[in-house]
JSON list of C-alpha atoms in Angstrom, two decimals:
[
{"chain": "I", "resi": 255, "resn": "THR", "atom": "CA", "xyz": [6.81, 1.51, -10.29]},
{"chain": "I", "resi": 256, "resn": "SER", "atom": "CA", "xyz": [4.94, -0.66, -12.91]},
{"chain": "I", "resi": 257, "resn": "PRO", "atom": "CA", "xyz": [3.19, -0.02, -15.58]},
{"chain": "I", "resi": 258, "resn": "ASP", "atom": "CA", "xyz": [-0.77, 1.05, -15.96]},
{"chain": "I", "resi": 259, "resn": "SER", "atom": "CA", "xyz": [-3.11, -2.07, -16.73]},
{"chain": "I", "resi": 260, "resn": "ALA", "atom": "CA", "xyz": [-6.50, -3.56, -16.46]},
{"chain": "I", "resi": 261, "resn": "ALA", "atom": "CA", "xyz": [-5.96, -5.37, -13.28]},
{"chain": "I", "resi": 262, "resn": "ALA", "atom": "CA", "xyz": [-4.79, -2.17, -11.61]},
{"chain": "I", "resi": 263, "resn": "SER", "atom": "CA", "xyz": [-7.43, -0.22, -12.59]},
{"chain": "I", "resi": 264, "resn": "ILE", "atom": "CA", "xyz": [-9.65, -0.64, -9.86]},
{"chain": "I", "resi": 265, "resn": "THR", "atom": "CA", "xyz": [-12.77, 1.13, -9.83]},
{"chain": "I", "resi": 266, "resn": "GLY", "atom": "CA", "xyz": [-14.86, 0.09, -6.73]},
{"chain": "I", "resi": 267, "resn": "ASP", "atom": "CA", "xyz": [-14.39, -1.67, -3.26]},
{"chain": "I", "resi": 268, "resn": "ILE", "atom": "CA", "xyz": [-10.23, -2.11, -2.84]},
{"chain": "I", "resi": 269, "resn": "PHE", "atom": "CA", "xyz": [-8.58, -3.74, 0.06]},
{"chain": "I", "resi": 270, "resn": "LEU", "atom": "CA", "xyz": [-4.95, -2.22, 0.06]},
{"chain": "I", "resi": 271, "resn": "ALA", "atom": "CA", "xyz": [-1.94, -3.84, 1.88]},
{"chain": "I", "resi": 272, "resn": "GLY", "atom": "CA", "xyz": [1.56, -3.40, 2.33]},
{"chain": "I", "resi": 273, "resn": "TRP", "atom": "CA", "xyz": [4.27, -4.47, 4.96]},
{"chain": "I", "resi": 274, "resn": "GLY", "atom": "CA", "xyz": [7.46, -2.42, 5.91]},
{"chain": "I", "resi": 275, "resn": "ALA", "atom": "CA", "xyz": [9.91, -1.35, 8.46]},
{"chain": "I", "resi": 276, "resn": "SER", "atom": "CA", "xyz": [9.68, 2.58, 8.49]},
{"chain": "I", "resi": 277, "resn": "ASP", "atom": "CA", "xyz": [12.91, 4.39, 10.29]},
{"chain": "I", "resi": 278, "resn": "ASP", "atom": "CA", "xyz": [9.95, 6.79, 11.70]},
{"chain": "I", "resi": 279, "resn": "TYR", "atom": "CA", "xyz": [6.65, 6.09, 11.67]},
{"chain": "I", "resi": 280, "resn": "ILE", "atom": "CA", "xyz": [5.57, 9.80, 12.95]},
{"chain": "I", "resi": 281, "resn": "THR", "atom": "CA", "xyz": [7.23, 12.11, 10.49]},
{"chain": "I", "resi": 282, "resn": "ALA", "atom": "CA", "xyz": [6.48, 15.51, 9.29]},
{"chain": "I", "resi": 283, "resn": "SER", "atom": "CA", "xyz": [5.16, 14.47, 6.21]},
{"chain": "I", "resi": 284, "resn": "HIS", "atom": "CA", "xyz": [2.65, 11.40, 5.34]},
{"chain": "I", "resi": 285, "resn": "GLN", "atom": "CA", "xyz": [4.75, 8.74, 4.09]},
{"chain": "I", "resi": 286, "resn": "HIS", "atom": "CA", "xyz": [2.82, 6.33, 1.50]},
{"chain": "I", "resi": 287, "resn": "ILE", "atom": "CA", "xyz": [4.01, 2.76, 0.79]},
{"chain": "I", "resi": 288, "resn": "SER", "atom": "CA", "xyz": [1.97, 1.68, -2.09]},
{"chain": "I", "resi": 289, "resn": "GLY", "atom": "CA", "xyz": [-0.14, 4.10, -4.49]},
{"chain": "I", "resi": 290, "resn": "LYS", "atom": "CA", "xyz": [-1.49, 4.57, -8.29]},
{"chain": "I", "resi": 291, "resn": "TRP", "atom": "CA", "xyz": [-1.37, 8.48, -8.39]},
{"chain": "I", "resi": 292, "resn": "GLU", "atom": "CA", "xyz": [0.23, 11.24, -10.32]},
{"chain": "I", "resi": 293, "resn": "SER", "atom": "CA", "xyz": [-0.90, 14.49, -9.12]},
{"chain": "I", "resi": 294, "resn": "THR", "atom": "CA", "xyz": [0.21, 15.67, -12.67]},
{"chain": "I", "resi": 295, "resn": "GLY", "atom": "CA", "xyz": [-2.41, 15.01, -15.06]},
{"chain": "I", "resi": 296, "resn": "ASN", "atom": "CA", "xyz": [-5.15, 14.82, -12.58]},
{"chain": "I", "resi": 297, "resn": "LEU", "atom": "CA", "xyz": [-4.33, 10.91, -12.62]},
{"chain": "I", "resi": 298, "resn": "LYS", "atom": "CA", "xyz": [-5.42, 10.20, -8.91]},
{"chain": "I", "resi": 299, "resn": "SER", "atom": "CA", "xyz": [-6.86, 7.06, -7.99]},
{"chain": "I", "resi": 300, "resn": "TYR", "atom": "CA", "xyz": [-5.57, 5.23, -4.64]},
{"chain": "I", "resi": 301, "resn": "SER", "atom": "CA", "xyz": [-2.83, 5.26, -2.26]},
{"chain": "I", "resi": 302, "resn": "LEU", "atom": "CA", "xyz": [-2.20, 3.74, 1.11]},
{"chain": "I", "resi": 303, "resn": "GLY", "atom": "CA", "xyz": [0.45, 5.05, 4.10]},
{"chain": "I", "resi": 304, "resn": "ILE", "atom": "CA", "xyz": [1.11, 6.15, 7.48]},
{"chain": "I", "resi": 305, "resn": "SER", "atom": "CA", "xyz": [0.21, 9.76, 8.18]},
{"chain": "I", "resi": 306, "resn": "THR", "atom": "CA", "xyz": [1.86, 12.45, 10.39]},
{"chain": "I", "resi": 307, "resn": "THR", "atom": "CA", "xyz": [0.44, 11.17, 13.24]},
{"chain": "I", "resi": 308, "resn": "GLY", "atom": "CA", "xyz": [1.05, 7.42, 12.90]},
{"chain": "I", "resi": 309, "resn": "ALA", "atom": "CA", "xyz": [-2.28, 6.19, 11.48]},
{"chain": "I", "resi": 310, "resn": "VAL", "atom": "CA", "xyz": [-3.19, 4.83, 8.43]},
{"chain": "I", "resi": 311, "resn": "ARG", "atom": "CA", "xyz": [-3.84, 6.95, 5.49]},
{"chain": "I", "resi": 312, "resn": "LEU", "atom": "CA", "xyz": [-6.28, 5.99, 2.43]},
{"chain": "I", "resi": 313, "resn": "LEU", "atom": "CA", "xyz": [-6.09, 8.41, -0.21]},
{"chain": "I", "resi": 314, "resn": "THR", "atom": "CA", "xyz": [-9.15, 7.81, -3.21]},
{"chain": "I", "resi": 315, "resn": "SER", "atom": "CA", "xyz": [-10.36, 10.16, -6.17]},
{"chain": "I", "resi": 316, "resn": "ALA", "atom": "CA", "xyz": [-13.38, 9.55, -8.34]},
{"chain": "I", "resi": 317, "resn": "ASN", "atom": "CA", "xyz": [-12.56, 11.77, -11.40]},
{"chain": "I", "resi": 318, "resn": "GLY", "atom": "CA", "xyz": [-8.52, 12.07, -10.66]},
{"chain": "I", "resi": 319, "resn": "SER", "atom": "CA", "xyz": [-8.32, 15.82, -9.66]},
{"chain": "I", "resi": 320, "resn": "THR", "atom": "CA", "xyz": [-10.22, 15.92, -5.89]},
{"chain": "I", "resi": 321, "resn": "THR", "atom": "CA", "xyz": [-8.80, 13.66, -3.39]},
{"chain": "I", "resi": 322, "resn": "VAL", "atom": "CA", "xyz": [-10.98, 12.14, -0.62]},
{"chain": "I", "resi": 323, "resn": "SER", "atom": "CA", "xyz": [-8.91, 11.14, 2.50]},
{"chain": "I", "resi": 324, "resn": "SER", "atom": "CA", "xyz": [-9.30, 9.28, 5.85]},
{"chain": "I", "resi": 325, "resn": "LEU", "atom": "CA", "xyz": [-7.60, 7.85, 8.67]},
{"chain": "I", "resi": 326, "resn": "SER", "atom": "CA", "xyz": [-7.89, 5.34, 11.19]},
{"chain": "I", "resi": 327, "resn": "ASP", "atom": "CA", "xyz": [-9.29, 6.87, 14.44]},
{"chain": "I", "resi": 328, "resn": "THR", "atom": "CA", "xyz": [-6.35, 4.85, 16.24]},
{"chain": "I", "resi": 329, "resn": "ALA", "atom": "CA", "xyz": [-3.10, 4.97, 15.76]},
{"chain": "I", "resi": 330, "resn": "THR", "atom": "CA", "xyz": [-1.00, 1.86, 14.38]},
{"chain": "I", "resi": 331, "resn": "GLY", "atom": "CA", "xyz": [1.67, 2.48, 17.64]},
{"chain": "I", "resi": 332, "resn": "PHE", "atom": "CA", "xyz": [4.62, 0.46, 15.53]},
{"chain": "I", "resi": 333, "resn": "THR", "atom": "CA", "xyz": [8.20, 0.95, 16.54]},
{"chain": "I", "resi": 334, "resn": "ASP", "atom": "CA", "xyz": [10.47, 2.79, 14.64]},
{"chain": "I", "resi": 335, "resn": "GLY", "atom": "CA", "xyz": [12.43, 0.16, 12.44]},
{"chain": "I", "resi": 336, "resn": "THR", "atom": "CA", "xyz": [10.46, -2.87, 13.25]},
{"chain": "I", "resi": 337, "resn": "LEU", "atom": "CA", "xyz": [8.52, -4.59, 10.43]},
{"chain": "I", "resi": 338, "resn": "HIS", "atom": "CA", "xyz": [4.49, -4.37, 10.35]},
{"chain": "I", "resi": 339, "resn": "GLY", "atom": "CA", "xyz": [1.70, -5.01, 7.85]},
{"chain": "I", "resi": 340, "resn": "PHE", "atom": "CA", "xyz": [-1.15, -2.63, 7.53]},
{"chain": "I", "resi": 341, "resn": "GLY", "atom": "CA", "xyz": [-4.27, -2.14, 5.19]},
{"chain": "I", "resi": 342, "resn": "ALA", "atom": "CA", "xyz": [-7.23, -0.61, 4.42]},
{"chain": "I", "resi": 343, "resn": "ALA", "atom": "CA", "xyz": [-10.52, -1.89, 2.54]},
{"chain": "I", "resi": 344, "resn": "LEU", "atom": "CA", "xyz": [-12.79, 0.79, 1.25]},
{"chain": "I", "resi": 345, "resn": "ASP", "atom": "CA", "xyz": [-16.29, -0.05, 0.89]},
{"chain": "I", "resi": 346, "resn": "ILE", "atom": "CA", "xyz": [-17.86, 1.97, -1.82]},
{"chain": "I", "resi": 347, "resn": "SER", "atom": "CA", "xyz": [-21.40, 1.48, -1.18]},
{"chain": "I", "resi": 348, "resn": "ALA", "atom": "CA", "xyz": [-21.05, 2.19, 2.85]},
{"chain": "I", "resi": 349, "resn": "ASN", "atom": "CA", "xyz": [-19.01, 4.90, 2.46]},
{"chain": "I", "resi": 350, "resn": "THR", "atom": "CA", "xyz": [-16.74, 3.96, 4.74]},
{"chain": "I", "resi": 351, "resn": "ALA", "atom": "CA", "xyz": [-13.04, 2.53, 5.01]},
{"chain": "I", "resi": 352, "resn": "THR", "atom": "CA", "xyz": [-11.96, -0.16, 7.74]},
{"chain": "I", "resi": 353, "resn": "TYR", "atom": "CA", "xyz": [-8.09, -0.18, 8.87]},
{"chain": "I", "resi": 354, "resn": "TYR", "atom": "CA", "xyz": [-5.82, -2.94, 9.78]},
{"chain": "I", "resi": 355, "resn": "THR", "atom": "CA", "xyz": [-2.62, -4.26, 11.03]},
{"chain": "I", "resi": 356, "resn": "THR", "atom": "CA", "xyz": [-1.08, -7.58, 10.99]},
{"chain": "I", "resi": 357, "resn": "GLU", "atom": "CA", "xyz": [2.18, -9.21, 12.28]},
{"chain": "I", "resi": 358, "resn": "SER", "atom": "CA", "xyz": [1.62, -12.33, 9.69]},
{"chain": "I", "resi": 359, "resn": "SER", "atom": "CA", "xyz": [4.96, -12.74, 7.89]},
{"chain": "I", "resi": 360, "resn": "PRO", "atom": "CA", "xyz": [4.83, -10.45, 4.39]},
{"chain": "I", "resi": 361, "resn": "PHE", "atom": "CA", "xyz": [5.48, -13.41, 2.49]},
{"chain": "I", "resi": 362, "resn": "THR", "atom": "CA", "xyz": [2.22, -15.03, 3.84]},
{"chain": "I", "resi": 363, "resn": "PRO", "atom": "CA", "xyz": [-0.53, -15.94, 1.30]},
{"chain": "I", "resi": 364, "resn": "HIS", "atom": "CA", "xyz": [-2.46, -13.62, 1.30]},
{"chain": "I", "resi": 365, "resn": "ASN", "atom": "CA", "xyz": [-5.49, -15.71, 2.32]},
{"chain": "I", "resi": 366, "resn": "LYS", "atom": "CA", "xyz": [-3.96, -17.18, 5.41]},
{"chain": "I", "resi": 367, "resn": "VAL", "atom": "CA", "xyz": [-2.90, -13.43, 6.61]},
{"chain": "I", "resi": 368, "resn": "VAL", "atom": "CA", "xyz": [-4.58, -12.61, 10.18]},
{"chain": "I", "resi": 369, "resn": "TRP", "atom": "CA", "xyz": [-5.74, -8.70, 10.44]},
{"chain": "I", "resi": 370, "resn": "THR", "atom": "CA", "xyz": [-6.64, -7.00, 12.99]},
{"chain": "I", "resi": 371, "resn": "GLN", "atom": "CA", "xyz": [-9.03, -4.29, 12.65]},
{"chain": "I", "resi": 372, "resn": "LEU", "atom": "CA", "xyz": [-7.85, -0.82, 14.01]},
{"chain": "I", "resi": 373, "resn": "GLY", "atom": "CA", "xyz": [-10.24, 1.33, 15.45]},
{"chain": "I", "resi": 374, "resn": "ASP", "atom": "CA", "xyz": [-13.74, 1.71, 14.34]},
{"chain": "I", "resi": 375, "resn": "PRO", "atom": "CA", "xyz": [-14.72, 2.04, 10.92]},
{"chain": "I", "resi": 376, "resn": "VAL", "atom": "CA", "xyz": [-14.35, 5.73, 9.66]},
{"chain": "I", "resi": 377, "resn": "THR", "atom": "CA", "xyz": [-16.33, 7.68, 6.82]},
{"chain": "I", "resi": 378, "resn": "HIS", "atom": "CA", "xyz": [-14.82, 7.90, 3.43]},
{"chain": "I", "resi": 379, "resn": "THR", "atom": "CA", "xyz": [-17.41, 9.06, 0.82]},
{"chain": "I", "resi": 380, "resn": "THR", "atom": "CA", "xyz": [-16.64, 8.35, -2.53]},
{"chain": "I", "resi": 381, "resn": "ALA", "atom": "CA", "xyz": [-18.79, 7.02, -5.52]},
{"chain": "I", "resi": 382, "resn": "SER", "atom": "CA", "xyz": [-15.84, 5.30, -7.07]},
{"chain": "I", "resi": 383, "resn": "ILE", "atom": "CA", "xyz": [-12.34, 5.48, -7.71]},
{"chain": "I", "resi": 384, "resn": "PHE", "atom": "CA", "xyz": [-11.12, 7.06, -10.86]},
{"chain": "I", "resi": 385, "resn": "ASP", "atom": "CA", "xyz": [-9.57, 5.02, -13.46]},
{"chain": "I", "resi": 386, "resn": "SER", "atom": "CA", "xyz": [-6.28, 6.85, -14.35]},
{"chain": "I", "resi": 387, "resn": "THR", "atom": "CA", "xyz": [-2.87, 5.95, -16.19]},
{"chain": "I", "resi": 388, "resn": "ALA", "atom": "CA", "xyz": [-0.95, 6.53, -13.72]},
{"chain": "I", "resi": 389, "resn": "LEU", "atom": "CA", "xyz": [1.67, 3.96, -12.90]},
{"chain": "I", "resi": 390, "resn": "VAL", "atom": "CA", "xyz": [1.43, 1.67, -9.71]},
{"chain": "I", "resi": 391, "resn": "THR", "atom": "CA", "xyz": [4.23, 2.84, -6.94]},
{"chain": "I", "resi": 392, "resn": "VAL", "atom": "CA", "xyz": [5.50, 1.06, -3.96]},
{"chain": "I", "resi": 393, "resn": "GLY", "atom": "CA", "xyz": [7.53, 3.33, -1.85]},
{"chain": "I", "resi": 394, "resn": "GLY", "atom": "CA", "xyz": [5.62, 6.64, -2.42]},
{"chain": "I", "resi": 395, "resn": "TYR", "atom": "CA", "xyz": [2.82, 7.82, -4.57]},
{"chain": "I", "resi": 396, "resn": "GLU", "atom": "CA", "xyz": [3.83, 9.87, -7.45]},
{"chain": "I", "resi": 397, "resn": "ASP", "atom": "CA", "xyz": [4.70, 8.06, -10.62]},
{"chain": "I", "resi": 398, "resn": "ASP", "atom": "CA", "xyz": [8.59, 9.35, -10.03]},
{"chain": "I", "resi": 399, "resn": "VAL", "atom": "CA", "xyz": [7.97, 8.11, -6.10]},
{"chain": "I", "resi": 400, "resn": "SER", "atom": "CA", "xyz": [9.03, 12.05, -5.36]},
{"chain": "I", "resi": 401, "resn": "SER", "atom": "CA", "xyz": [6.19, 12.48, -2.99]},
{"chain": "I", "resi": 402, "resn": "SER", "atom": "CA", "xyz": [5.19, 10.81, 0.80]},
{"chain": "I", "resi": 403, "resn": "GLU", "atom": "CA", "xyz": [8.19, 8.39, 0.14]},
{"chain": "I", "resi": 404, "resn": "TRP", "atom": "CA", "xyz": [8.53, 5.39, 2.50]},
{"chain": "I", "resi": 405, "resn": "THR", "atom": "CA", "xyz": [11.53, 5.85, 4.53]},
{"chain": "I", "resi": 406, "resn": "GLY", "atom": "CA", "xyz": [12.82, 2.73, 5.01]},
{"chain": "I", "resi": 407, "resn": "ARG", "atom": "CA", "xyz": [12.18, -1.01, 3.83]},
{"chain": "I", "resi": 408, "resn": "ILE", "atom": "CA", "xyz": [9.66, -2.62, 2.30]},
{"chain": "I", "resi": 409, "resn": "MET", "atom": "CA", "xyz": [8.58, -6.13, 1.27]},
{"chain": "I", "resi": 410, "resn": "ARG", "atom": "CA", "xyz": [5.27, -6.53, 0.23]},
{"chain": "I", "resi": 411, "resn": "ALA", "atom": "CA", "xyz": [2.79, -4.50, -0.83]},
{"chain": "I", "resi": 412, "resn": "TYR", "atom": "CA", "xyz": [-0.67, -5.00, -3.54]},
{"chain": "I", "resi": 413, "resn": "ALA", "atom": "CA", "xyz": [-4.23, -4.42, -4.25]},
{"chain": "I", "resi": 414, "resn": "ILE", "atom": "CA", "xyz": [-7.62, -6.19, -4.33]},
{"chain": "I", "resi": 415, "resn": "ALA", "atom": "CA", "xyz": [-10.48, -5.29, -6.22]},
{"chain": "I", "resi": 416, "resn": "SER", "atom": "CA", "xyz": [-12.94, -6.32, -3.13]},
{"chain": "I", "resi": 417, "resn": "THR", "atom": "CA", "xyz": [-12.88, -5.45, 0.70]},
{"chain": "I", "resi": 418, "resn": "ASP", "atom": "CA", "xyz": [-12.61, -9.45, 1.53]},
{"chain": "I", "resi": 419, "resn": "PRO", "atom": "CA", "xyz": [-8.91, -9.96, 2.13]},
{"chain": "I", "resi": 420, "resn": "THR", "atom": "CA", "xyz": [-8.90, -13.56, 0.76]},
{"chain": "I", "resi": 421, "resn": "VAL", "atom": "CA", "xyz": [-9.49, -12.70, -2.44]},
{"chain": "I", "resi": 422, "resn": "ALA", "atom": "CA", "xyz": [-6.40, -12.59, -4.90]},
{"chain": "I", "resi": 423, "resn": "PRO", "atom": "CA", "xyz": [-4.63, -9.58, -5.59]},
{"chain": "I", "resi": 424, "resn": "ALA", "atom": "CA", "xyz": [-5.22, -7.67, -8.55]},
{"chain": "I", "resi": 425, "resn": "TRP", "atom": "CA", "xyz": [-1.27, -6.54, -8.40]},
{"chain": "I", "resi": 426, "resn": "ASP", "atom": "CA", "xyz": [1.13, -8.20, -5.67]},
{"chain": "I", "resi": 427, "resn": "PHE", "atom": "CA", "xyz": [4.61, -6.48, -5.08]},
{"chain": "I", "resi": 428, "resn": "ASP", "atom": "CA", "xyz": [7.09, -9.28, -3.52]},
{"chain": "I", "resi": 429, "resn": "ALA", "atom": "CA", "xyz": [10.38, -8.02, -2.80]},
{"chain": "I", "resi": 430, "resn": "ARG", "atom": "CA", "xyz": [11.74, -11.69, -2.96]},
{"chain": "I", "resi": 431, "resn": "ALA", "atom": "CA", "xyz": [11.26, -11.55, -7.29]},
{"chain": "I", "resi": 432, "resn": "LEU", "atom": "CA", "xyz": [13.93, -8.79, -6.72]},
{"chain": "I", "resi": 433, "resn": "THR", "atom": "CA", "xyz": [17.41, -9.37, -7.29]},
{"chain": "I", "resi": 434, "resn": "PRO", "atom": "CA", "xyz": [20.53, -6.91, -6.06]},
{"chain": "I", "resi": 435, "resn": "GLY", "atom": "CA", "xyz": [21.62, -5.40, -8.92]},
{"chain": "I", "resi": 436, "resn": "VAL", "atom": "CA", "xyz": [19.14, -5.71, -11.51]},
{"chain": "I", "resi": 437, "resn": "THR", "atom": "CA", "xyz": [16.52, -2.96, -11.63]},
{"chain": "I", "resi": 438, "resn": "THR", "atom": "CA", "xyz": [13.65, -4.93, -12.94]},
{"chain": "I", "resi": 439, "resn": "GLY", "atom": "CA", "xyz": [11.81, -7.80, -11.74]},
{"chain": "I", "resi": 440, "resn": "THR", "atom": "CA", "xyz": [8.79, -9.71, -12.51]},
{"chain": "I", "resi": 441, "resn": "MET", "atom": "CA", "xyz": [6.04, -10.83, -10.01]},
{"chain": "I", "resi": 442, "resn": "SER", "atom": "CA", "xyz": [3.76, -13.95, -9.65]},
{"chain": "I", "resi": 443, "resn": "THR", "atom": "CA", "xyz": [0.41, -11.65, -10.94]},
{"chain": "I", "resi": 444, "resn": "GLY", "atom": "CA", "xyz": [2.54, -10.52, -14.03]},
{"chain": "I", "resi": 445, "resn": "GLU", "atom": "CA", "xyz": [3.53, -7.22, -13.38]},
{"chain": "I", "resi": 446, "resn": "VAL", "atom": "CA", "xyz": [6.89, -5.46, -14.64]},
{"chain": "I", "resi": 447, "resn": "TRP", "atom": "CA", "xyz": [8.48, -3.62, -11.42]},
{"chain": "I", "resi": 448, "resn": "THR", "atom": "CA", "xyz": [11.36, -1.22, -12.34]},
{"chain": "I", "resi": 449, "resn": "ALA", "atom": "CA", "xyz": [13.52, 0.36, -9.39]},
{"chain": "I", "resi": 450, "resn": "VAL", "atom": "CA", "xyz": [13.24, 4.63, -9.38]},
{"chain": "I", "resi": 451, "resn": "GLY", "atom": "CA", "xyz": [13.80, 7.20, -7.62]},
{"chain": "I", "resi": 452, "resn": "ASN", "atom": "CA", "xyz": [15.85, 6.68, -4.28]},
{"chain": "I", "resi": 453, "resn": "GLY", "atom": "CA", "xyz": [14.99, 3.29, -4.19]},
{"chain": "I", "resi": 454, "resn": "THR", "atom": "CA", "xyz": [17.64, 0.44, -4.22]},
{"chain": "I", "resi": 455, "resn": "ILE", "atom": "CA", "xyz": [17.05, -3.16, -4.05]},
{"chain": "I", "resi": 456, "resn": "GLU", "atom": "CA", "xyz": [18.75, -4.90, -1.09]},
{"chain": "I", "resi": 457, "resn": "ALA", "atom": "CA", "xyz": [20.10, -8.85, 0.00]},
{"chain": "I", "resi": 458, "resn": "GLN", "atom": "CA", "xyz": [17.54, -11.09, -1.00]},
{"chain": "I", "resi": 459, "resn": "ILE", "atom": "CA", "xyz": [14.81, -11.48, 1.35]},
{"chain": "I", "resi": 460, "resn": "PRO", "atom": "CA", "xyz": [15.40, -15.02, 3.66]},
{"chain": "I", "resi": 461, "resn": "ALA", "atom": "CA", "xyz": [11.99, -16.97, 4.69]},
{"chain": "I", "resi": 462, "resn": "PRO", "atom": "CA", "xyz": [12.57, -16.37, 8.32]},
{"chain": "I", "resi": 463, "resn": "TRP", "atom": "CA", "xyz": [11.09, -13.50, 9.43]},
{"chain": "I", "resi": 464, "resn": "ASP", "atom": "CA", "xyz": [9.81, -11.78, 12.83]},
{"chain": "I", "resi": 465, "resn": "ALA", "atom": "CA", "xyz": [8.71, -8.21, 13.63]},
{"chain": "I", "resi": 466, "resn": "SER", "atom": "CA", "xyz": [12.35, -6.98, 14.28]},
{"chain": "I", "resi": 467, "resn": "GLY", "atom": "CA", "xyz": [12.65, -7.50, 10.40]}
]
């Protein structure tokens, strides 16, 4: 998790991206790769995950308490245990969410990632995103990463205050900045991340990468 910040408090258009290798992409519960979301105290903002059907899932709240959710109209088709990227772009004025997948390395510069649209844009109606004080999380969506946990490895996740994926991220979790045995790490965008819950920091990730992880 990482503390609330002005940069992470995106209230308009947003692009959320994440790279991970889930042990099982179709489970009995939704699994979220990142979010700024705390149900207790009505501190919901935004979250990105994979649904129980294998579709990409976006959650937002305009007031911190009510939830707007949408799914890609096509499942990702990811094979269990393999590493992939996925994302969602929310255009608030158009009330639409557009979903994407990518086979670019998780450590590709954000403005060089090749995104492929997943299905058609879907309706996601909200006036804004609530500016909550919730922590930013990777590996789930509640502050303690206790709900909708990601089951597997995560290499990268970030949020952009725009629907344009080439804009610089507001926050950027990059697993290469973490060291095994050390519970905190500072990212290039300045935020400090702390391991919580069932999360562990494994061997530092080498540069070579392919879809098998």
